[in-house]
C-alpha angles and dihedrals in degrees: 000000000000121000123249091259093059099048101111124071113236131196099212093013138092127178125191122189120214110194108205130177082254095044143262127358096194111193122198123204132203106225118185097111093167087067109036084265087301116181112261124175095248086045079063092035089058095035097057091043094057085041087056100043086049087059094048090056111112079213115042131197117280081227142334131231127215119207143133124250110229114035100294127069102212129330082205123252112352120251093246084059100048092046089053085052080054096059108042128079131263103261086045098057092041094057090035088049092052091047097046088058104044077057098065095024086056080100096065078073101054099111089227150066113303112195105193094208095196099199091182138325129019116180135183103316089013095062098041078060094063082047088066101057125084103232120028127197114191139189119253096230098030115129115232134185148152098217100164092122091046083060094053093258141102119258105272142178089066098299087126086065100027110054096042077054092056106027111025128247102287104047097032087046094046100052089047091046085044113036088209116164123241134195127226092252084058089040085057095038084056099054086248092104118049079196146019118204140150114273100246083066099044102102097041095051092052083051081065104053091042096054090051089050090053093065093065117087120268116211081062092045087054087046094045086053096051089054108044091060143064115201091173088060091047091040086062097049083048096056089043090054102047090057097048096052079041094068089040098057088057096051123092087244088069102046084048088055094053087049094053086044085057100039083037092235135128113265130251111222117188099168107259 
């Protein structure tokens, strides 16, 4: 029988219930195999809604897990979804953009602990979702990297916040200049990672964690989560992003960058 926070069918989407002495261990799974568990809109669309429906329980998680199904985390928006950016206005791209975050960034709200298992690769908006978690387990050899401006766009779904929050100025600022890619044993040298594993381990290490944050007690958990955050202050960096990608979907070098992603190429960006 599946447990009340598992009641609902999802497309990209996969949810597993742990039942402990102390309470529920939910995990959610990204599930777009096709496309390497790329974001879709009907992927945000499901996940705020089970966000949503975890806040609305009279008895919450003790905490949630975060992982991909299949050996990779999130390869970052789907193509589909990036050509169709191409092809709206302005003003279109800078309302859908907001909302497409607030989807995924829906779990910065869950009142309690959020482990972002990252089982492989996390690329560009996948891997703005593990920032906003709160605990982050990483695999040793996965590949990370925040690549927006090497697509021609600024950094989006709050990374521009959210990396100079967890990393400082200089580091968070230099992997989003620079699009460089990371691995999980720098992740973990940084203080991004709580843990590096191989991937095969991922998930269970981040059960770990989750059963040992389960012992805590949870009405000061939930209070511990409402103050370590500002969502006003990462509110603010997500209006001023969507209206900057919204002026660069729009830009030649964008719709050069959706050519070369069809003909596998690099791009070739001349600034307009």
């Amino acid at each position: 029988m599946k447990s009340r926070f598992e009641s609902k069918e999802y497309e990209f989407l996969e949810t597993e219930s742990r039942e402990t002495e102390d309470g529920t261990i939910l995990s959610i799974f990204l599930n777009n195999p096709s496309s390497r568990n790329s974001m879709t809109w009907k992927m945000g669309e499901e996940f705020f809604d089970l966000i949503h429906s975890i806040r609305k329980q009279k008895k919450l998680p003790r905490a949630v897990i975060i992982s991909g199904r299949s050996d990779v985390f999130c390869a970052g928006g789907d193509l589909n979804l990036l050509r169709s950016f191409s092809e709206k206005s302005f003003s279109q791209n800078r309302r859908d953009m907001r909302k497409f975050y607030g989807f995924f960034l829906s779990v910065r709200k869950l009142p309690v602990p959020v482990i972002a298992a990252v089982n492989g690769h996390a690329i560009g908006a996948g891997l703005s979702l593990t920032f906003g978690c709160d605990l982050r387990i990483f695999a040793s050899d996965g590949k990370y990297s925040f690549n927006f401006v090497r697509l021609g766009i600024h950094p989006g779904m709050g990374s521009s916040f959210l990396a100079p929050e967890l990393l400082g100025k200089s580091l968070g600022g230099r992997l989003l200049l620079t699009g460089e890619t990371f691995n999980g044993e720098m992740a973990k040298e940084w203080g991004l990672a709580l843990d590096a594993v191989p991937k095969t381990s991922v998930y269970e290490r981040a059960m770990e964690l989750a059963l040992s944050l389960s012992k805590a007690a949870p009405l000061a958990l939930q209070e511990l989560k409402q103050n370590l955050y500002s969502w006003k202050q990462l509110d603010s960096a997500l209006k001023k992003e969507a209206e900057s990608q919204a002026r660069n979907f729009i830009s030649d070098d964008f719709k050069e960058t959706i050519q070369s992603i069809i003909e596998k190429r690099d791009p070739k960006f001349k600034g307009k």
